[in-house]
Structures are given as C-alpha cells and as structure tokens.
Short mmCIF file of C-alpha atoms and ligand atoms in Angstrom, two decimals:
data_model
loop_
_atom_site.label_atom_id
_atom_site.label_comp_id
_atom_site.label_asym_id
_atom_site.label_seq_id
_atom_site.Cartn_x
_atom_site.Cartn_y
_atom_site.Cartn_z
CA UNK A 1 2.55 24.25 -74.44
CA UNK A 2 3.91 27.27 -72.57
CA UNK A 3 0.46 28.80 -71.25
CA UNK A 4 -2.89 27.46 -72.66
CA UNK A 5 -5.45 29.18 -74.97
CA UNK A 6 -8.38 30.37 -73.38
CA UNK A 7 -10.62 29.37 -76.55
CA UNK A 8 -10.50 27.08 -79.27
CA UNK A 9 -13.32 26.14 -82.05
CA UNK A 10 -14.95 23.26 -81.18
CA UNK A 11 -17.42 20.79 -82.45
CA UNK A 12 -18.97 23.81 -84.81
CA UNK A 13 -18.31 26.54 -81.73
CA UNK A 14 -15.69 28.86 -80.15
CA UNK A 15 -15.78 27.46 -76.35
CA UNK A 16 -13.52 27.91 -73.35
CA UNK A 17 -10.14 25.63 -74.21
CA UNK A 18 -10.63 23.50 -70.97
CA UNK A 19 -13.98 22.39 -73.02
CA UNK A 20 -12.67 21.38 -76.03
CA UNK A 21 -11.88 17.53 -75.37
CA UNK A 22 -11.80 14.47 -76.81
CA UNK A 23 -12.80 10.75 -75.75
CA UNK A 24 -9.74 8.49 -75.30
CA UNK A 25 -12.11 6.18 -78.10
CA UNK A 26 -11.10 8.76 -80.92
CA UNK A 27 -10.69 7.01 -83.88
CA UNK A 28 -7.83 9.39 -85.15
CA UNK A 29 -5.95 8.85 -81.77
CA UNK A 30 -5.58 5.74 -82.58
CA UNK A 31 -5.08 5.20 -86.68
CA UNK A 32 -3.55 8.70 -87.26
CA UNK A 33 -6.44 9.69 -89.08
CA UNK A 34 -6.33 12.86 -89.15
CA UNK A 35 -4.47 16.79 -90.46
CA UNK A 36 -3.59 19.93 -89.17
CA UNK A 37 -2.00 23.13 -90.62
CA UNK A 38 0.43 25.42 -89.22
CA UNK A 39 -0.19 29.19 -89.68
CA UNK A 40 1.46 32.76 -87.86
CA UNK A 41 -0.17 35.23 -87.33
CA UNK A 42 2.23 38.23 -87.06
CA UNK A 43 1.95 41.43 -85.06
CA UNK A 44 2.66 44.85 -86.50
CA UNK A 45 2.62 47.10 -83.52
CA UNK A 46 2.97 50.31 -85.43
CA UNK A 47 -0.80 49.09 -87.19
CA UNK A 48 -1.45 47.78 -83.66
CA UNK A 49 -2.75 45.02 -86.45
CA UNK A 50 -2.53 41.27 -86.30
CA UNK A 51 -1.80 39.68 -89.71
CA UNK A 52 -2.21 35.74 -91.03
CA UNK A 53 0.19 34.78 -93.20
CA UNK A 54 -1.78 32.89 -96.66
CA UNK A 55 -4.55 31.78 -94.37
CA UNK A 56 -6.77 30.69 -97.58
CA UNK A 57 -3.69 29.10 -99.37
CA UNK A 58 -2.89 27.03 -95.70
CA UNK A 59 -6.75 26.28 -95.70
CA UNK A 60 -6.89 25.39 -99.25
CA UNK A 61 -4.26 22.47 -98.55
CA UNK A 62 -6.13 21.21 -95.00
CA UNK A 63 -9.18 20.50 -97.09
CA UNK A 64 -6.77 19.03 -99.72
CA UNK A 65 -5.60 16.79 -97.07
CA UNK A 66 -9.13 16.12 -95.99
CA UNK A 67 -9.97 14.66 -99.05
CA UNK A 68 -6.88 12.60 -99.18
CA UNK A 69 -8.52 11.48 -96.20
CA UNK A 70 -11.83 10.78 -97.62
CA UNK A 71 -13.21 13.68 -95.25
CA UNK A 72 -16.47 16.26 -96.03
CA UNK A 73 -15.80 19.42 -94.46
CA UNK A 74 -18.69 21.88 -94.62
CA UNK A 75 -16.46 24.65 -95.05
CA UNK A 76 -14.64 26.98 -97.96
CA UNK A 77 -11.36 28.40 -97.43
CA UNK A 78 -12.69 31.86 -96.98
CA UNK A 79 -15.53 30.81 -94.52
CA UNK A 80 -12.36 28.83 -92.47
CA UNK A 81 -10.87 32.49 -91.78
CA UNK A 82 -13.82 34.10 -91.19
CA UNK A 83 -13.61 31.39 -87.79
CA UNK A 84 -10.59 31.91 -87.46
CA UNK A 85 -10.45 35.70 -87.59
CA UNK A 86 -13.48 35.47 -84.67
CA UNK A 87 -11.32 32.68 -82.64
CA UNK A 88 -7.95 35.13 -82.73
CA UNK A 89 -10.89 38.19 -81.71
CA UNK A 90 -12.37 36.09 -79.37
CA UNK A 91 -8.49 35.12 -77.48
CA UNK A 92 -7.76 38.66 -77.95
CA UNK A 93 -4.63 37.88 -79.61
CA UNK A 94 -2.08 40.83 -79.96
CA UNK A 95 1.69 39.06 -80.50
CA UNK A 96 3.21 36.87 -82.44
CA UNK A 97 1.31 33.74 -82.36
CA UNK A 98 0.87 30.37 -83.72
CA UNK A 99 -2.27 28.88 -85.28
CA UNK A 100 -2.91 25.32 -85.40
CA UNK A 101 -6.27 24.05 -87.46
CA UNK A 102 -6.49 19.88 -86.67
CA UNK A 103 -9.20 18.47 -88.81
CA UNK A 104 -9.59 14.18 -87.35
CA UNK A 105 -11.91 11.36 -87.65
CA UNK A 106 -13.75 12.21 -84.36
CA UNK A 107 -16.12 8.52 -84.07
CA UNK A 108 -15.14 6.90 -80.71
CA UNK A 109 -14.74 3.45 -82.21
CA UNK A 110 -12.09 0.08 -83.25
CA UNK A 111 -11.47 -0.65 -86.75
CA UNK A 112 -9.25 1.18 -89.09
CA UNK A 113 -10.52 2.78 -92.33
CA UNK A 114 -11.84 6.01 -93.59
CA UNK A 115 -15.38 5.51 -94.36
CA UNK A 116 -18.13 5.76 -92.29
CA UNK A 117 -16.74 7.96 -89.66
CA UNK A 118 -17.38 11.56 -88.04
CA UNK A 119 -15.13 14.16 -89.64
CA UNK A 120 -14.30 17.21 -86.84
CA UNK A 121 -12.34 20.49 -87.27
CA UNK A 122 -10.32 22.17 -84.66
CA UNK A 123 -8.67 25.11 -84.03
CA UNK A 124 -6.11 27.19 -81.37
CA UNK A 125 -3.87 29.64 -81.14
CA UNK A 126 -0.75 30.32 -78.68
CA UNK A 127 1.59 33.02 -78.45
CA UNK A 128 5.18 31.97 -80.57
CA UNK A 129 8.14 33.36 -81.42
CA UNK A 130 11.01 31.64 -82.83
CA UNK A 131 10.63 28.00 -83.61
CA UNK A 132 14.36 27.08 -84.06
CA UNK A 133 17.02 28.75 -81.66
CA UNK A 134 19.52 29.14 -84.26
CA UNK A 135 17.78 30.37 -87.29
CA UNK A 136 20.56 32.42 -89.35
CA UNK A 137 23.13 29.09 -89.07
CA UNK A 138 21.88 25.58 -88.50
CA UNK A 139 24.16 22.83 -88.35
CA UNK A 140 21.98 19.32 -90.21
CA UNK A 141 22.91 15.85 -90.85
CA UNK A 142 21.37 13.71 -93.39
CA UNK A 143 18.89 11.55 -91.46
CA UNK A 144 18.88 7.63 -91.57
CA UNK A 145 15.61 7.92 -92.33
CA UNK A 146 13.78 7.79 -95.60
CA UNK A 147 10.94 9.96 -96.35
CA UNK A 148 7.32 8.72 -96.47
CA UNK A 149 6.56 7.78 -100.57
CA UNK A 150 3.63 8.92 -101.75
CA UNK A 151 2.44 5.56 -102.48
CA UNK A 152 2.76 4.82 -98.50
CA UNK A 153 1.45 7.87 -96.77
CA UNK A 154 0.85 11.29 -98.90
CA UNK A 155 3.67 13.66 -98.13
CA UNK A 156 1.79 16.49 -99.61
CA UNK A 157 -0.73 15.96 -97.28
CA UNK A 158 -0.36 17.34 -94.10
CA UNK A 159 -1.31 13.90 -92.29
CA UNK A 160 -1.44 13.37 -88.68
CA UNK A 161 -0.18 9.38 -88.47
CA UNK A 162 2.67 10.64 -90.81
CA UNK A 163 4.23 12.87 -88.43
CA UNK A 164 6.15 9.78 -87.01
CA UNK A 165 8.24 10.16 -89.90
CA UNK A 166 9.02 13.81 -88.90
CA UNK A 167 9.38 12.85 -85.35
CA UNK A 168 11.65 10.21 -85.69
CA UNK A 169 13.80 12.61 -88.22
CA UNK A 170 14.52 14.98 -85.65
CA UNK A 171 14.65 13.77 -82.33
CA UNK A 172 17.52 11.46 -83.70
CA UNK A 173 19.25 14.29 -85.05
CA UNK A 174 18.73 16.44 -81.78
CA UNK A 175 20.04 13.18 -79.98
CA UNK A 176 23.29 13.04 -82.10
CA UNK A 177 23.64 16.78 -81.40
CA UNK A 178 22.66 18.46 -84.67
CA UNK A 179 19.93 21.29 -84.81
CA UNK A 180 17.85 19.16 -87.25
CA UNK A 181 18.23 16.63 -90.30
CA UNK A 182 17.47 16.77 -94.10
CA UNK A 183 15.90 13.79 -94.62
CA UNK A 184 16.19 11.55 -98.53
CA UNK A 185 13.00 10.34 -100.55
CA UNK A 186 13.43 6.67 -101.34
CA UNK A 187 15.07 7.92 -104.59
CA UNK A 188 17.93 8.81 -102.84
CA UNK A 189 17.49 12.69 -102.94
CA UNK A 190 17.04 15.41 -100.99
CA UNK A 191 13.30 15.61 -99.74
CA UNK A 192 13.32 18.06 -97.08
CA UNK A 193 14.20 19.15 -93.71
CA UNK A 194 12.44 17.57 -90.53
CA UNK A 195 9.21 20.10 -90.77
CA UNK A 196 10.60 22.43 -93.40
CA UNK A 197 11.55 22.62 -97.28
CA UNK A 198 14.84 22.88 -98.48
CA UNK A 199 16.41 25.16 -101.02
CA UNK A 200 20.40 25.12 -101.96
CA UNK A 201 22.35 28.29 -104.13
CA UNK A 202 24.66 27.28 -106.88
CA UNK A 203 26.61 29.96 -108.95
CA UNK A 204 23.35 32.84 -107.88
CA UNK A 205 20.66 29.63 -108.90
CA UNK A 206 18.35 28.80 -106.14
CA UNK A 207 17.52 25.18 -106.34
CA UNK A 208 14.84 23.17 -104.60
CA UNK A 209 13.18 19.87 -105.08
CA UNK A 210 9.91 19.70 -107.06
CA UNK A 211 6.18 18.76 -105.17
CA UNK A 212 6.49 15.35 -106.55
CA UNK A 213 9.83 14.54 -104.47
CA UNK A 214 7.67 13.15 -101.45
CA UNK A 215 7.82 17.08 -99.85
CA UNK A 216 4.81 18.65 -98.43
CA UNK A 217 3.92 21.31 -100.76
CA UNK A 218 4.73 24.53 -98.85
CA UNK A 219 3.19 27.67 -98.58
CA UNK A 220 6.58 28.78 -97.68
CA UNK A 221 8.28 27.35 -99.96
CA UNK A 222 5.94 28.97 -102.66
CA UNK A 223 6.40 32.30 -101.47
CA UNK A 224 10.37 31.96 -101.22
CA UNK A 225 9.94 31.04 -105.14
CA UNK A 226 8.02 34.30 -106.15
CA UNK A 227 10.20 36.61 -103.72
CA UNK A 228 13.43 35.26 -105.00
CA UNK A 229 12.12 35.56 -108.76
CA UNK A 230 10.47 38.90 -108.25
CA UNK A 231 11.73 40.99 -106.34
CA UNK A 232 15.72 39.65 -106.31
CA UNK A 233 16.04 38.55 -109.04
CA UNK A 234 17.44 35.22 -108.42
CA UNK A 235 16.41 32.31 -111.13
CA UNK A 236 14.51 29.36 -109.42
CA UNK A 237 14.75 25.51 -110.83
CA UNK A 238 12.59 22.85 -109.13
CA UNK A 239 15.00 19.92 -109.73
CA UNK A 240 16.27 16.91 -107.55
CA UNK A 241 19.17 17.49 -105.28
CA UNK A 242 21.62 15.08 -104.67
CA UNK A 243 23.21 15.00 -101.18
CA UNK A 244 26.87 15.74 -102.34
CA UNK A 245 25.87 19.03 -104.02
CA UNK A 246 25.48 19.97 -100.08
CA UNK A 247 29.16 19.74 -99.90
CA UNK A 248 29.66 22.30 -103.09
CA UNK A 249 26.82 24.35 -102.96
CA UNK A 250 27.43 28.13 -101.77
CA UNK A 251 23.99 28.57 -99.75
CA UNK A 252 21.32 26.75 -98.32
CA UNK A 253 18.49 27.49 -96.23
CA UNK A 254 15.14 25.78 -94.79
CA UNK A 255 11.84 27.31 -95.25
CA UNK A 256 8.58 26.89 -93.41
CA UNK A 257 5.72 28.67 -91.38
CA UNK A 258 7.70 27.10 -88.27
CA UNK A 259 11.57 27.74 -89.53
CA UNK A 260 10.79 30.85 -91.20
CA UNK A 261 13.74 31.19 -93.25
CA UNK A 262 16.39 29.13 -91.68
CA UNK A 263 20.17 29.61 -92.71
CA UNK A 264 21.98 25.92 -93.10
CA UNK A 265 25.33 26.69 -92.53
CA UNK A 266 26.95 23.15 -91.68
CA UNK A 267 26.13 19.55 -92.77
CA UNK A 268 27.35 16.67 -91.12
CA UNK A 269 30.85 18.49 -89.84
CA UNK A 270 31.21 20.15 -93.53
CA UNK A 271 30.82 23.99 -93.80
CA UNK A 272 28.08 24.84 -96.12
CA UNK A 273 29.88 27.91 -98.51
CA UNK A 274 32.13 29.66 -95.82
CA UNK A 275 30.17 28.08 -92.34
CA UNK A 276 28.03 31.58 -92.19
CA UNK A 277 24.71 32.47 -93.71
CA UNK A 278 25.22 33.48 -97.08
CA UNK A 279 24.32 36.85 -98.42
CA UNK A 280 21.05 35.60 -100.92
CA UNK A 281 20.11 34.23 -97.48
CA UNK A 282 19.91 36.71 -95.28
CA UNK A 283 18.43 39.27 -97.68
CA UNK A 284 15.90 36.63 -98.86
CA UNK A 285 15.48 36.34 -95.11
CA UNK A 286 14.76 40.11 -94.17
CA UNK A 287 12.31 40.48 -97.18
CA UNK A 288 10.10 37.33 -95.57
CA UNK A 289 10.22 39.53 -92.43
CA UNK A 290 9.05 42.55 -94.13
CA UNK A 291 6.07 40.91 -96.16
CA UNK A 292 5.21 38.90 -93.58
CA UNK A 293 4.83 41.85 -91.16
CA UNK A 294 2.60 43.89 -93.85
CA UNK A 295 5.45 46.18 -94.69
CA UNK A 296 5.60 45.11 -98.03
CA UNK A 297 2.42 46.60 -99.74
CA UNK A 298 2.58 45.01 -102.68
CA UNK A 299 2.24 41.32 -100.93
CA UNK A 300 -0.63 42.71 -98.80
CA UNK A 301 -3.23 40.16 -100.43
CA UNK A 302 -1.15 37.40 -98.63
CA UNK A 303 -1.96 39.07 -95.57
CA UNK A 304 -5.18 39.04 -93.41
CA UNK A 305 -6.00 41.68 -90.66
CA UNK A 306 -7.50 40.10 -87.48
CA UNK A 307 -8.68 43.81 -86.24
CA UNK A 308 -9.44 45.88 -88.54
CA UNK A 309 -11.41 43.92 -91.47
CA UNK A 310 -10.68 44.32 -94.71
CA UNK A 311 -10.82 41.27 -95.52
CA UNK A 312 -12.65 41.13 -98.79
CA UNK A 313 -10.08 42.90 -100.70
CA UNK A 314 -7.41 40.82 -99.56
CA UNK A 315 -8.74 37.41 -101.11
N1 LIG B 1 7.64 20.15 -94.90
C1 LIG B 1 7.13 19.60 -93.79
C2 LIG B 1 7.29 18.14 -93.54
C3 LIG B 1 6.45 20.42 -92.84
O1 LIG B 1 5.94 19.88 -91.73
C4 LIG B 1 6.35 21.81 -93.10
C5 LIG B 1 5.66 22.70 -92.10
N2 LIG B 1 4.28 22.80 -92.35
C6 LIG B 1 6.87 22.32 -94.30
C7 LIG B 1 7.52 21.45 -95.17
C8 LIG B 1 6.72 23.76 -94.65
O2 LIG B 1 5.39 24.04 -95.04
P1 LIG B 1 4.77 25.49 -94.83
O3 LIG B 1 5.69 26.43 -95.49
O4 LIG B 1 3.45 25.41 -95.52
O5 LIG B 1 4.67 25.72 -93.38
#
C-alpha cells in the first residue's frame, strides 16, 4: 500500500494501524477462512462531504459471506457504518478513498474447518483513485482459467481462500500483456472479469450474466441494472453469454467498486464494436460518476455522509 492508515478497527476498537496485528498462527492465514468487502468512499469538495457508496448493501453481503462461513458477527448492517463512519472520522479522511472490511477466523491454531473458532472483523481505509489505468478502453483475453463453481468455493461470497482464482486470472493476463481477463464458469460462459462483472450491448440490449453463473453478486453490477433501466432507458436481460457474442457485440464494459465502469474495447486482438468505448458506455459511465459523487439527488439514499450525519434518512 502506498502510505499506511493511521487507524483501523480492531478486535472491537479503533486503534493506531501499527496495532492492529495478527499472530502468524491465524487460522484464516492459513485455510483462507475468511471475507472482505470493497467499498469507496467518494469526495465531493463543493459539500466538502465524504460519501460511501451502498455501505449497508456491501455490509449486507460481508455478513452473507460470514454465514457462508459459518461465522456470528455481533453486528447489523447499519451498526457496521456507524464504525465505519467513526473509523473514516477518526483517519480524518477527505479524498477519494478505499475501504476494506476483512471479517477471518482469528483462533491461532492447525486443523481446517469452520466450527469452533474465533470470528474477528476488520476494517481500513487508504486514499484511491483509479484502480485500472485504462478505464474508458481495456483490451481482455479470455482466461485459461475456469471460474470457482459454487459447489467448490461460493462465488457469491466474497471469500478470502477464493481470491486465488482471481489472482491467478489476472496476473496471467497482465503477463501475456492484456489489461485483464474475462474469465468462463465451468459451463463454458462468460462469468466475469478478474474482480469485476461483465455486461455486453447488442442492438441497444444490455446483457449480463445472472447471480447463479458462479459471479459475485455485485453491488455494482446492481446499480448499473437500475441506472441503465431508469434513467436511460436501456432494457436489461440477465442471460448467459457465450464468448463469441464478444466478437459481435457493439459494447461491453466491466463494472465494480474497483473498475468503476470500465470500457472493454478489445478482446483477444478483436475490436469490440469499432475498438473505442461505445456511446451507452460512456454515458452509463458519467451517470455512475454523478450518483456516486451525490450529484444525483434522487440516488442520495445510496449515499452516506461521513461529516455531516444524516444518516438516518439515508437507510
Ligand atoms: N466480481 C468479483 C470477482 C469481484 O471481486 C468484484 C469486486 N468486489 C466484483 C465482481 C464487483 O463487485 P462490486 O460491484 O460489489 O464491487
């Protein structure tokens, strides 16, 4: 990481981020046993007001994937941004930044399972900007890789050990010089992109795979949905993808808290529609900007503002 936090919650507490540490004997260091989230917080500087993007939708799935995990978190949703709110007070956070809750089995110990074991929650922030360099034209492959099946590892989990999958995805794409890789469920479909969904545009029809493809179920990709339906118009279908549609399609984009909304503009040396972000793209694209910065009132219960509470209208 670029520069450290200076606090993190801890064991039940905000502390200084040089205390929050783990024993090398962590059982979810080992096994994998353990989930995180990914949130932004966005900075308005006009409001002088930091927002978090769905924070009780991205909580809602952690404690999914704590159960998944057999784990009893004493928390809510809303009680999980009420620490975070006081964590991003406490680190005096006033850019664009990245939050990262990690809930793990936290029992120093051998012997892989579930039961029986200390369940922890975690949580930082760091300043981020842009994830990918090349947002508005990314050039994929398809990876070699399968995705996880459900009956393997839940995808729609968020799941620590799973990760390798993701891993694996895109450092051999990065290593064969592509940007990043769409990856295929063990169906032979289109899953999703290394740490992103994945949406293509035939004839003015977006078209993504449905949450029981083996994806992660997006927060992203859930908002995309609703803006393209609402406000542009655009009709939506949940359906498999095969991977030659790639080559026919006119559009396609990733989606994620990470990616934001990432033109995909080549795929495996093949232009995607003309080789350029297409035009649903990029206005999809500057809409996410504008309701993820609070300039959208209408989508203002998505958003949560760190400084100046008001937070019990927006759940
Ligand atoms: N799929 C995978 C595998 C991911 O890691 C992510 C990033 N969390 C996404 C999709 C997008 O999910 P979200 O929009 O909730 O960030």
């Amino acid at each position: 990481m670029a520069g450290l936090p200076k606090y993190a919650f801890f064991e039940g507490k905000i502390v200084p981020f040089s205390e929050a540490n783990v024993s090398i004997a962590t059982h979810a260091l080992h096994y994998g046993t353990g989930a995180f989230g990914g949130l932004r917080g966005y900075w308005n500087a006009d409001k002088e007001e930091l927002y978090i993007f769905r924070p009780i939708d991205h909580f809602t799935r952690l404690l999914g994937s704590s159960k998944m995990l057999r784990m009893d978190l004493p928390y809510t949703p809303a009680q999980l941004v009420d620490i975070l709110t006081e964590l991003l007070r406490t680190e005096n956070m006033r850019e664009d930044c990245y939050i990262r809750p990690l809930i793990y089995k936290a029992t120093p110990t051998i012997g892989v399972r579930l039961h029986n074991l200390d369940d922890q929650l975690a949580i930082f922030a760091l300043p981020f900007g842009q994830y990918l360099e090349k947002e508005e034209g990314l050039h994929v492959t398809i990876s070699s890789w399968r995705r996880i099946d459900d009956n393997a590892i839940p995808a729609r989990g968020k799941i620590t050990g799973a990760y390798i999958n993701s891993a694996l995805i895109v450092s051999d794409a990065k290593a064969a010089g592509f940007d990043d890789a769409l990856v295929l469920n063990e169906d032979g479909h289109i899953a999703e992109a290394a740490a992103a969904n994945f949406f293509i545009v035939r004839d003015g029809v977006a078209i993504t795979p449905p949450i029981t493809a083996n994806i992660l179920e997006g927060i992203t990709r859930r908002t995309v949905i609703q803006l393209l339906r609402e406000e542009l118009g655009v009709e939506v279908v949940e359906r498999n993808i095969d991977r030659t549609e790639l080559y026919i399609c006119d559009e396609a984009f990733s989606c994620g808290t990470g990616y934001q909304v990432a033109a995909v503009t080549r795929v495996d040396y093949r232009n995607i529609g003309t080789g350029v972000m297409g035009p649903l793209t990029s206005r999809l694209r500057d809409l996410y900007f504008d309701v993820v910065r609070g300039r959208k009132p209408k989508y203002a219960s998505w958003l949560v503002p760190v400084y100046h509470p008001v937070r019990e209208a927006a759940r």
